[in-house]
PDB file of C-alpha atoms in Angstrom:
ATOM      1  CA  MET U   5       8.869 -47.851  18.507  1.00  0.00           C
ATOM      2  CA  ILE U   6       9.209 -43.815  18.493  1.00  0.00           C
ATOM      3  CA  ASP U   7      10.893 -42.020  21.391  1.00  0.00           C
ATOM      4  CA  ILE U   8       9.438 -38.622  23.170  1.00  0.00           C
ATOM      5  CA  THR U   9      12.230 -36.921  20.803  1.00  0.00           C
ATOM      6  CA  GLN U  10      10.853 -37.997  17.472  1.00  0.00           C
ATOM      7  CA  ARG U  11       7.705 -38.543  19.085  1.00  0.00           C
ATOM      8  CA  ARG U  12       7.821 -34.026  18.714  1.00  0.00           C
ATOM      9  CA  SER U  13       9.684 -34.002  15.532  1.00  0.00           C
ATOM     10  CA  LEU U  14       7.012 -35.338  13.764  1.00  0.00           C
ATOM     11  CA  PHE U  15       3.853 -33.440  16.024  1.00  0.00           C
ATOM     12  CA  ARG U  16       5.297 -30.698  14.148  1.00  0.00           C
ATOM     13  CA  LEU U  17       4.849 -31.959  10.887  1.00  0.00           C
ATOM     14  CA  GLY U  18       1.674 -31.834  11.561  1.00  0.00           C
ATOM     15  CA  GLY U  19      -1.123 -34.137  11.209  1.00  0.00           C
ATOM     16  CA  ALA U  20       0.904 -36.336   8.443  1.00  0.00           C
ATOM     17  CA  GLY U  21       4.484 -36.327  10.475  1.00  0.00           C
ATOM     18  CA  LEU U  22       4.147 -40.246  11.204  1.00  0.00           C
ATOM     19  CA  ALA U  23       2.889 -41.643   8.052  1.00  0.00           C
ATOM     20  CA  LEU U  24       5.565 -39.236   6.042  1.00  0.00           C
ATOM     21  CA  ALA U  25       8.348 -40.407   8.202  1.00  0.00           C
ATOM     22  CA  ALA U  26       7.192 -43.639   7.602  1.00  0.00           C
ATOM     23  CA  ALA U  27       6.877 -43.395   3.948  1.00  0.00           C
ATOM     24  CA  GLY U  28      10.337 -41.210   3.960  1.00  0.00           C
ATOM     25  CA  ALA U  29       8.723 -38.606   2.016  1.00  0.00           C
ATOM     26  CA  ALA U  30       9.317 -34.838   1.921  1.00  0.00           C
ATOM     27  CA  LEU U  31       7.118 -31.553   1.039  1.00  0.00           C
ATOM     28  CA  ASP U  32       8.342 -30.376  -2.203  1.00  0.00           C
ATOM     29  CA  PRO U  33       6.434 -27.660  -3.586  1.00  0.00           C
ATOM     30  CA  SER U  34       6.734 -28.242  -7.164  1.00  0.00           C
ATOM     31  CA  ARG U  35       4.468 -31.141  -5.975  1.00  0.00           C
ATOM     32  CA  ALA U  36       2.162 -29.155  -4.304  1.00  0.00           C
ATOM     33  CA  ALA U  37       1.466 -26.816  -7.137  1.00  0.00           C
ATOM     34  CA  ALA U  38       0.297 -30.615  -9.480  1.00  0.00           C
ATOM     35  CA  GLN U  39      -2.591 -30.235  -7.344  1.00  0.00           C
ATOM     36  CA  ALA U  40      -3.603 -26.395  -7.749  1.00  0.00           C
ATOM     37  CA  ALA U  41      -5.547 -26.083 -10.830  1.00  0.00           C
ATOM     38  CA  PRO U  42      -3.750 -25.464 -14.034  1.00  0.00           C
ATOM     39  CA  THR U  43      -5.344 -21.954 -14.134  1.00  0.00           C
ATOM     40  CA  SER U  44      -4.788 -20.885 -10.221  1.00  0.00           C
ATOM     41  CA  GLN U  45      -2.731 -18.313  -8.405  1.00  0.00           C
ATOM     42  CA  LEU U  46      -1.065 -20.736  -6.300  1.00  0.00           C
ATOM     43  CA  ARG U  47       0.495 -22.968  -9.151  1.00  0.00           C
ATOM     44  CA  THR U  48       1.434 -19.892 -10.495  1.00  0.00           C
ATOM     45  CA  VAL U  49       2.928 -18.069  -7.826  1.00  0.00           C
ATOM     46  CA  LEU U  50       5.362 -21.570  -7.332  1.00  0.00           C
ATOM     47  CA  ASP U  51       6.482 -21.281 -10.955  1.00  0.00           C
ATOM     48  CA  ARG U  52       7.289 -18.054 -10.937  1.00  0.00           C
ATOM     49  CA  GLY U  53       9.319 -18.219  -7.908  1.00  0.00           C
ATOM     50  CA  LYS U  54       8.533 -14.985  -6.203  1.00  0.00           C
ATOM     51  CA  LEU U  55       5.591 -13.319  -4.431  1.00  0.00           C
ATOM     52  CA  ILE U  56       3.965 -10.087  -5.739  1.00  0.00           C
ATOM     53  CA  VAL U  57       2.193  -7.880  -2.752  1.00  0.00           C
ATOM     54  CA  GLY U  58       0.674  -4.759  -3.221  1.00  0.00           C
ATOM     55  CA  THR U  59       0.658  -2.577  -0.325  1.00  0.00           C
ATOM     56  CA  GLY U  60       1.779   0.721   0.312  1.00  0.00           C
ATOM     57  CA  SER U  61       4.800   2.377   2.632  1.00  0.00           C
ATOM     58  CA  THR U  62       4.147   5.477   4.571  1.00  0.00           C
ATOM     59  CA  ASN U  63       1.319   4.630   7.099  1.00  0.00           C
ATOM     60  CA  PRO U  64       3.121   2.555  10.504  1.00  0.00           C
ATOM     61  CA  PRO U  65       2.830   0.600  12.437  1.00  0.00           C
ATOM     62  CA  TRP U  66       0.700  -0.972   9.048  1.00  0.00           C
ATOM     63  CA  HIS U  67       3.960  -0.454   6.417  1.00  0.00           C
ATOM     64  CA  PHE U  68       6.541   1.972   6.474  1.00  0.00           C
ATOM     65  CA  GLU U  69      10.328   1.883   5.279  1.00  0.00           C
ATOM     66  CA  ASP U  70      13.081   1.812   8.739  1.00  0.00           C
ATOM     67  CA  ASP U  71      15.936   3.386   8.977  1.00  0.00           C
ATOM     68  CA  SER U  72      17.187   1.340   5.926  1.00  0.00           C
ATOM     69  CA  GLY U  73      14.810   2.616   3.261  1.00  0.00           C
ATOM     70  CA  LYS U  74      13.199  -1.009   4.009  1.00  0.00           C
ATOM     71  CA  LEU U  75       9.640  -1.926   3.859  1.00  0.00           C
ATOM     72  CA  THR U  76       8.616  -3.697   7.209  1.00  0.00           C
ATOM     73  CA  GLY U  77       5.429  -3.506   9.390  1.00  0.00           C
ATOM     74  CA  MET U  78       2.149  -5.319  10.509  1.00  0.00           C
ATOM     75  CA  ASP U  79       1.243  -6.396   6.590  1.00  0.00           C
ATOM     76  CA  ILE U  80       4.642  -6.949   5.404  1.00  0.00           C
ATOM     77  CA  ALA U  81       4.880  -9.744   8.181  1.00  0.00           C
ATOM     78  CA  MET U  82       1.874 -11.197   6.685  1.00  0.00           C
ATOM     79  CA  ALA U  83       3.603 -11.109   3.715  1.00  0.00           C
ATOM     80  CA  ARG U  84       6.832 -12.819   5.038  1.00  0.00           C
ATOM     81  CA  ILE U  85       4.367 -15.103   6.177  1.00  0.00           C
ATOM     82  CA  LEU U  86       2.673 -16.389   3.300  1.00  0.00           C
ATOM     83  CA  ALA U  87       6.536 -16.236   1.478  1.00  0.00           C
ATOM     84  CA  LYS U  88       7.889 -18.785   4.042  1.00  0.00           C
ATOM     85  CA  GLY U  89       5.098 -20.867   3.352  1.00  0.00           C
ATOM     86  CA  LEU U  90       5.128 -20.745  -0.617  1.00  0.00           C
ATOM     87  CA  PHE U  91       8.731 -21.474  -1.318  1.00  0.00           C
ATOM     88  CA  ASP U  92      11.231 -21.642   2.593  1.00  0.00           C
ATOM     89  CA  ASP U  93      12.148 -18.634   2.051  1.00  0.00           C
ATOM     90  CA  GLU U  94      10.142 -15.349   3.268  1.00  0.00           C
ATOM     91  CA  THR U  95      12.068 -12.645   1.616  1.00  0.00           C
ATOM     92  CA  LYS U  96      11.136 -13.896  -2.177  1.00  0.00           C
ATOM     93  CA  VAL U  97       8.388 -11.071  -1.689  1.00  0.00           C
ATOM     94  CA  ASP U  98       8.128  -8.050  -4.201  1.00  0.00           C
ATOM     95  CA  TYR U  99       6.219  -5.595  -3.298  1.00  0.00           C
ATOM     96  CA  VAL U 100       4.280  -3.452  -5.408  1.00  0.00           C
ATOM     97  CA  ARG U 101       4.164  -0.207  -3.683  1.00  0.00           C
ATOM     98  CA  GLN U 102       1.084   1.800  -4.767  1.00  0.00           C
ATOM     99  CA  ASP U 103      -2.036   4.442  -3.230  1.00  0.00           C
ATOM    100  CA  PRO U 104      -4.675   2.856  -0.849  1.00  0.00           C
ATOM    101  CA  ALA U 105      -7.294   3.257  -4.495  1.00  0.00           C
ATOM    102  CA  ALA U 106      -5.456   1.194  -6.673  1.00  0.00           C
ATOM    103  CA  ARG U 107      -5.762  -1.576  -4.510  1.00  0.00           C
ATOM    104  CA  ILE U 108      -9.098  -3.572  -5.701  1.00  0.00           C
ATOM    105  CA  PRO U 109      -7.421  -2.038  -9.064  1.00  0.00           C
ATOM    106  CA  ASN U 110      -4.570  -4.097  -8.871  1.00  0.00           C
ATOM    107  CA  ILE U 111      -6.156  -7.163  -8.236  1.00  0.00           C
ATOM    108  CA  THR U 112      -8.168  -7.147 -10.756  1.00  0.00           C
ATOM    109  CA  THR U 113      -5.934  -6.173 -13.610  1.00  0.00           C
ATOM    110  CA  GLY U 114      -3.546  -9.134 -12.047  1.00  0.00           C
ATOM    111  CA  LYS U 115      -0.830  -6.770 -10.938  1.00  0.00           C
ATOM    112  CA  VAL U 116      -0.389  -8.408  -8.016  1.00  0.00           C
ATOM    113  CA  ASP U 117      -0.852 -11.826  -6.569  1.00  0.00           C
ATOM    114  CA  ILE U 118      -2.668 -10.485  -3.480  1.00  0.00           C
ATOM    115  CA  VAL U 119      -3.044  -6.915  -1.525  1.00  0.00           C
ATOM    116  CA  ILE U 120      -1.592  -6.640   1.961  1.00  0.00           C
ATOM    117  CA  GLN U 121      -2.319  -3.210   2.495  1.00  0.00           C
ATOM    118  CA  PHE U 122      -4.559  -3.117   6.013  1.00  0.00           C
ATOM    119  CA  MET U 123      -7.517  -3.277   4.459  1.00  0.00           C
ATOM    120  CA  THR U 124     -10.965  -3.620   5.464  1.00  0.00           C
ATOM    121  CA  VAL U 125     -13.606  -6.224   5.238  1.00  0.00           C
ATOM    122  CA  SER U 126     -16.627  -5.070   4.058  1.00  0.00           C
ATOM    123  CA  PRO U 127     -19.875  -6.465   1.745  1.00  0.00           C
ATOM    124  CA  ALA U 128     -19.585  -3.648  -0.661  1.00  0.00           C
ATOM    125  CA  ARG U 129     -15.809  -4.835  -0.948  1.00  0.00           C
ATOM    126  CA  ALA U 130     -16.232  -8.589  -0.678  1.00  0.00           C
ATOM    127  CA  GLN U 131     -18.458  -7.875  -4.242  1.00  0.00           C
ATOM    128  CA  LEU U 132     -15.004  -7.206  -6.214  1.00  0.00           C
ATOM    129  CA  VAL U 133     -12.477  -9.491  -4.670  1.00  0.00           C
ATOM    130  CA  ALA U 134     -12.351 -12.271  -1.834  1.00  0.00           C
ATOM    131  CA  PHE U 135     -11.014 -11.763   1.038  1.00  0.00           C
ATOM    132  CA  SER U 136      -8.696 -14.184   2.647  1.00  0.00           C
ATOM    133  CA  ARG U 137      -9.367 -14.728   6.898  1.00  0.00           C
ATOM    134  CA  PRO U 138      -8.981 -11.653   8.890  1.00  0.00           C
ATOM    135  CA  TYR U 139      -5.479 -11.209  10.757  1.00  0.00           C
ATOM    136  CA  TYR U 140      -6.436  -8.405  12.880  1.00  0.00           C
ATOM    137  CA  VAL U 141      -9.632  -6.437  14.178  1.00  0.00           C
ATOM    138  CA  GLU U 142      -8.844  -3.229  14.218  1.00  0.00           C
ATOM    139  CA  GLY U 143     -11.501   0.012  16.070  1.00  0.00           C
ATOM    140  CA  ALA U 144     -11.444   3.241  16.883  1.00  0.00           C
ATOM    141  CA  ALA U 145      -9.422   4.211  20.044  1.00  0.00           C
ATOM    142  CA  LEU U 146      -8.489   7.086  22.455  1.00  0.00           C
ATOM    143  CA  MET U 147      -5.965   8.587  22.954  1.00  0.00           C
ATOM    144  CA  THR U 148      -4.061  11.291  25.478  1.00  0.00           C
ATOM    145  CA  THR U 149      -0.514  12.166  26.879  1.00  0.00           C
ATOM    146  CA  PRO U 150       0.757  11.885  29.998  1.00  0.00           C
ATOM    147  CA  LYS U 151       0.655  15.667  31.298  1.00  0.00           C
ATOM    148  CA  GLY U 152      -3.547  14.715  30.323  1.00  0.00           C
ATOM    149  CA  LYS U 153      -6.168  16.496  32.986  1.00  0.00           C
ATOM    150  CA  TRP U 154      -8.111  12.919  32.992  1.00  0.00           C
ATOM    151  CA  GLN U 155      -5.620   9.202  32.249  1.00  0.00           C
ATOM    152  CA  THR U 156      -8.676   7.154  32.081  1.00  0.00           C
ATOM    153  CA  TYR U 157     -11.590   5.899  30.043  1.00  0.00           C
ATOM    154  CA  LYS U 158     -13.932   6.706  33.213  1.00  0.00           C
ATOM    155  CA  ASP U 159     -11.611  10.120  34.035  1.00  0.00           C
ATOM    156  CA  LEU U 160     -12.459  11.723  30.342  1.00  0.00           C
ATOM    157  CA  LEU U 161     -16.320  10.327  30.367  1.00  0.00           C
ATOM    158  CA  ALA U 162     -17.211  11.653  33.711  1.00  0.00           C
ATOM    159  CA  ALA U 163     -15.777  15.426  32.303  1.00  0.00           C
ATOM    160  CA  GLY U 164     -18.264  14.977  30.343  1.00  0.00           C
ATOM    161  CA  LYS U 165     -18.365  18.858  28.489  1.00  0.00           C
ATOM    162  CA  GLN U 166     -15.314  20.083  29.471  1.00  0.00           C
ATOM    163  CA  VAL U 167     -13.264  17.365  27.366  1.00  0.00           C
ATOM    164  CA  ARG U 168     -11.404  18.388  24.187  1.00  0.00           C
ATOM    165  CA  ALA U 169     -11.704  15.761  21.891  1.00  0.00           C
ATOM    166  CA  SER U 170      -9.501  15.867  18.482  1.00  0.00           C
ATOM    167  CA  VAL U 171      -9.684  13.569  15.346  1.00  0.00           C
ATOM    168  CA  LEU U 172      -9.392  13.577  11.530  1.00  0.00           C
ATOM    169  CA  GLN U 173     -11.726  15.492   9.549  1.00  0.00           C
ATOM    170  CA  ASN U 174     -14.483  13.412   7.998  1.00  0.00           C
ATOM    171  CA  VAL U 175     -18.419  13.189   7.419  1.00  0.00           C
ATOM    172  CA  ASP U 176     -18.656  10.593  10.875  1.00  0.00           C
ATOM    173  CA  ALA U 177     -16.392  12.729  12.557  1.00  0.00           C
ATOM    174  CA  ASP U 178     -18.736  13.823  15.809  1.00  0.00           C
ATOM    175  CA  ILE U 179     -20.659  10.432  15.897  1.00  0.00           C
ATOM    176  CA  LEU U 180     -17.035   8.439  15.710  1.00  0.00           C
ATOM    177  CA  VAL U 181     -15.938  10.667  18.804  1.00  0.00           C
ATOM    178  CA  HIS U 182     -19.643  10.800  20.304  1.00  0.00           C
ATOM    179  CA  ASN U 183     -19.966   7.373  20.311  1.00  0.00           C
ATOM    180  CA  ALA U 184     -17.016   6.362  22.947  1.00  0.00           C
ATOM    181  CA  LEU U 185     -17.476  10.708  24.607  1.00  0.00           C
ATOM    182  CA  PRO U 186     -20.824  11.652  24.264  1.00  0.00           C
ATOM    183  CA  GLU U 187     -20.741  15.121  24.998  1.00  0.00           C
ATOM    184  CA  ALA U 188     -17.003  16.371  24.163  1.00  0.00           C
ATOM    185  CA  GLN U 189     -16.534  19.143  22.251  1.00  0.00           C
ATOM    186  CA  VAL U 190     -15.095  17.939  18.602  1.00  0.00           C
ATOM    187  CA  MET U 191     -12.289  19.257  17.256  1.00  0.00           C
ATOM    188  CA  GLN U 192     -12.523  18.217  13.364  1.00  0.00           C
ATOM    189  CA  LEU U 193      -8.627  18.260  11.790  1.00  0.00           C
ATOM    190  CA  ASP U 194      -7.133  18.412   8.814  1.00  0.00           C
ATOM    191  CA  SER U 195      -4.554  15.862   9.373  1.00  0.00           C
ATOM    192  CA  GLN U 196      -3.509  12.895  11.954  1.00  0.00           C
ATOM    193  CA  ALA U 197      -0.253  14.753  12.698  1.00  0.00           C
ATOM    194  CA  ASN U 198      -2.297  17.158  13.467  1.00  0.00           C
ATOM    195  CA  THR U 199      -4.671  14.749  15.907  1.00  0.00           C
ATOM    196  CA  PHE U 200      -1.616  14.212  17.788  1.00  0.00           C
ATOM    197  CA  GLN U 201      -0.405  17.447  17.893  1.00  0.00           C
ATOM    198  CA  ALA U 202      -3.394  18.766  19.219  1.00  0.00           C
ATOM    199  CA  ILE U 203      -2.795  16.965  22.274  1.00  0.00           C
ATOM    200  CA  THR U 204       0.544  17.464  22.781  1.00  0.00           C
ATOM    201  CA  ALA U 205       0.415  21.020  22.562  1.00  0.00           C
ATOM    202  CA  GLY U 206      -2.168  21.197  24.886  1.00  0.00           C
ATOM    203  CA  ARG U 207      -5.562  22.314  22.517  1.00  0.00           C
ATOM    204  CA  ALA U 208      -6.760  18.626  22.768  1.00  0.00           C
ATOM    205  CA  ASP U 209      -7.425  16.583  26.044  1.00  0.00           C
ATOM    206  CA  VAL U 210      -7.749  13.432  23.993  1.00  0.00           C
ATOM    207  CA  ALA U 211      -7.403  12.051  20.387  1.00  0.00           C
ATOM    208  CA  VAL U 212      -9.463   9.596  18.616  1.00  0.00           C
ATOM    209  CA  VAL U 213      -7.388   7.700  16.184  1.00  0.00           C
ATOM    210  CA  ASP U 214      -7.163   3.724  15.385  1.00  0.00           C
ATOM    211  CA  ALA U 215      -6.127   1.981  17.779  1.00  0.00           C
ATOM    212  CA  SER U 216      -3.279  -0.271  16.501  1.00  0.00           C
ATOM    213  CA  THR U 217      -1.999   3.134  15.843  1.00  0.00           C
ATOM    214  CA  VAL U 218      -2.383   3.854  19.626  1.00  0.00           C
ATOM    215  CA  LYS U 219      -0.501   0.551  20.640  1.00  0.00           C
ATOM    216  CA  TRP U 220       1.922   1.814  17.895  1.00  0.00           C
ATOM    217  CA  LEU U 221       2.385   4.896  19.139  1.00  0.00           C
ATOM    218  CA  VAL U 222       2.617   4.339  23.415  1.00  0.00           C
ATOM    219  CA  LYS U 223       4.915   1.386  22.605  1.00  0.00           C
ATOM    220  CA  LYS U 224       6.927   4.340  20.619  1.00  0.00           C
ATOM    221  CA  ASN U 225       7.213   7.090  23.105  1.00  0.00           C
ATOM    222  CA  PRO U 226       5.562   5.961  25.915  1.00  0.00           C
ATOM    223  CA  GLY U 227       6.569   9.729  27.716  1.00  0.00           C
ATOM    224  CA  VAL U 228       4.395  11.344  25.244  1.00  0.00           C
ATOM    225  CA  TYR U 229       1.386   9.687  24.885  1.00  0.00           C
ATOM    226  CA  THR U 230      -0.230   7.337  26.511  1.00  0.00           C
ATOM    227  CA  ASP U 231      -4.017   4.727  25.946  1.00  0.00           C
ATOM    228  CA  PRO U 232      -6.711   5.514  28.189  1.00  0.00           C
ATOM    229  CA  GLY U 233      -7.379   2.178  27.606  1.00  0.00           C
ATOM    230  CA  TYR U 234     -10.447   2.499  25.761  1.00  0.00           C
ATOM    231  CA  ALA U 235     -11.206   0.872  22.199  1.00  0.00           C
ATOM    232  CA  TYR U 236     -14.324   0.339  20.175  1.00  0.00           C
ATOM    233  CA  GLU U 237     -16.246   0.003  16.628  1.00  0.00           C
ATOM    234  CA  ALA U 238     -14.276  -3.178  15.446  1.00  0.00           C
ATOM    235  CA  GLN U 239     -13.437  -3.751  11.635  1.00  0.00           C
ATOM    236  CA  LEU U 240     -11.302  -6.193  10.508  1.00  0.00           C
ATOM    237  CA  TYR U 241      -8.529  -6.138   8.365  1.00  0.00           C
ATOM    238  CA  SER U 242      -7.996  -8.980   5.626  1.00  0.00           C
ATOM    239  CA  ALA U 243      -5.597  -9.971   2.336  1.00  0.00           C
ATOM    240  CA  ALA U 244      -7.519  -9.307  -0.312  1.00  0.00           C
ATOM    241  CA  MET U 245      -7.265 -11.680  -3.878  1.00  0.00           C
ATOM    242  CA  ARG U 246      -8.896 -11.896  -7.321  1.00  0.00           C
ATOM    243  CA  GLN U 247     -12.447 -14.089  -7.199  1.00  0.00           C
ATOM    244  CA  GLY U 248     -13.138 -17.009  -8.521  1.00  0.00           C
ATOM    245  CA  ASP U 249     -10.021 -19.456  -7.578  1.00  0.00           C
ATOM    246  CA  PRO U 250     -10.448 -20.767  -4.652  1.00  0.00           C
ATOM    247  CA  ASP U 251      -6.988 -22.627  -4.763  1.00  0.00           C
ATOM    248  CA  TRP U 252      -5.131 -19.962  -4.067  1.00  0.00           C
ATOM    249  CA  LEU U 253      -7.941 -18.121  -1.187  1.00  0.00           C
ATOM    250  CA  HIS U 254      -7.431 -21.212   0.644  1.00  0.00           C
ATOM    251  CA  TRP U 255      -4.107 -21.604   0.096  1.00  0.00           C
ATOM    252  CA  VAL U 256      -3.585 -18.002   1.632  1.00  0.00           C
ATOM    253  CA  ASP U 257      -6.491 -18.939   4.648  1.00  0.00           C
ATOM    254  CA  THR U 258      -4.660 -22.251   5.069  1.00  0.00           C
ATOM    255  CA  CYS U 259      -1.112 -19.743   5.936  1.00  0.00           C
ATOM    256  CA  PHE U 260      -2.724 -17.350   7.805  1.00  0.00           C
ATOM    257  CA  ASN U 261      -3.746 -19.931  10.427  1.00  0.00           C
ATOM    258  CA  VAL U 262      -0.878 -21.683  10.751  1.00  0.00           C
ATOM    259  CA  ALA U 263       0.963 -18.716  11.780  1.00  0.00           C
ATOM    260  CA  MET U 264      -1.559 -17.495  13.767  1.00  0.00           C
ATOM    261  CA  HIS U 265      -3.408 -20.378  15.899  1.00  0.00           C
ATOM    262  CA  GLY U 266      -0.778 -23.534  15.029  1.00  0.00           C
ATOM    263  CA  HIS U 267       3.021 -24.117  14.945  1.00  0.00           C
ATOM    264  CA  GLN U 268       4.244 -21.237  12.754  1.00  0.00           C
ATOM    265  CA  PRO U 269       3.493 -18.430  14.547  1.00  0.00           C
ATOM    266  CA  GLU U 270       7.539 -17.298  15.267  1.00  0.00           C
ATOM    267  CA  ILE U 271       6.991 -14.253  12.794  1.00  0.00           C
ATOM    268  CA  TYR U 272       3.344 -13.440  13.429  1.00  0.00           C
ATOM    269  CA  ASN U 273       4.245 -13.698  17.156  1.00  0.00           C
ATOM    270  CA  ALA U 274       7.210 -11.554  16.661  1.00  0.00           C
ATOM    271  CA  ALA U 275       6.073  -8.643  14.375  1.00  0.00           C
ATOM    272  CA  PHE U 276       2.805  -7.926  16.564  1.00  0.00           C
ATOM    273  CA  GLU U 277       4.844  -8.004  19.859  1.00  0.00           C
ATOM    274  CA  GLU U 278       7.333  -5.104  17.755  1.00  0.00           C
ATOM    275  CA  PHE U 279       4.379  -2.827  16.274  1.00  0.00           C
ATOM    276  CA  PHE U 280       1.065  -3.186  18.806  1.00  0.00           C
ATOM    277  CA  GLY U 281       3.490  -3.859  22.370  1.00  0.00           C
ATOM    278  CA  GLU U 282       1.612  -6.771  23.440  1.00  0.00           C
ATOM    279  CA  LYS U 283       2.019 -10.677  22.575  1.00  0.00           C
ATOM    280  CA  PRO U 284      -0.859 -12.560  21.045  1.00  0.00           C
ATOM    281  CA  PRO U 285      -2.361 -14.593  22.933  1.00  0.00           C
ATOM    282  CA  VAL U 286      -1.558 -17.960  24.177  1.00  0.00           C
ATOM    283  CA  GLN U 287      -2.666 -20.753  22.116  1.00  0.00           C
ATOM    284  CA  LYS U 288      -3.938 -23.146  23.935  1.00  0.00           C
ATOM    285  CA  PRO U 289      -4.381 -27.034  22.587  1.00  0.00           C
ATOM    286  CA  GLY U 290      -8.019 -27.901  22.349  1.00  0.00           C
ATOM    287  CA  PHE U 291     -11.235 -26.643  21.322  1.00  0.00           C
ATOM    288  CA  PRO U 292     -10.797 -24.886  17.730  1.00  0.00           C
ATOM    289  CA  PRO U 293      -9.505 -21.588  17.917  1.00  0.00           C
ATOM    290  CA  ILE U 294     -12.526 -19.320  16.953  1.00  0.00           C
TER     291      ILE U 294
END
């Protein structure tokens, strides 16, 4: 007879917990690798004993250096999740710091095992690389300051032509702003820093930036920036891998699913709260997550 304490411990092993316990077996990464195709990156990574991840270092909250010069950010947390799943050691990662333009070339040439670098999924890119399940839904969002004349999206919308909106210079910048604030005056600026500076200096009433950037800056600087509570134009962030390797792709998807929706959420949940200032939705037993 299995008591309730044993039963809970077995549940943490997943669906195979009872069978494994009865047989006295243990999960062994080297045995698991033997089940992957000999040419799979999964087998290569396990045999090597470390994961090689392509990422950046200059874009908080996704990938940046902390005060000690160590890489951190949500992308780095996703890499740690994979290392934990591969080796039961989240530190077994080598990071290749790369320009965003090198993301696809470094995958196709085999310089990295996987790219985790706030990479937006698109049908065109999916012709070149294989994307994992999404780990974040990005979007555009509005950001104001505590001193601003209009503090909510409703107020900004009602103010119409009086509103001056700063945005990073881009061919579609006017469209991006007007999809949220149809009558706003658009100020296209040459850097993201100048976009933020425009609202703190009072030259603009609102900035249009990535939703994750709003969450990060409001969390770090609550007396400097505020969130009017409006995000739009969703896009997906995923990890990217070489095409034609279903074992590797399926394993990465499985690892992300367990971290985001299953019984090993510690790294993902802690990073989400640290970098976005909020807790992810609680996963309830029952119907599978979307």
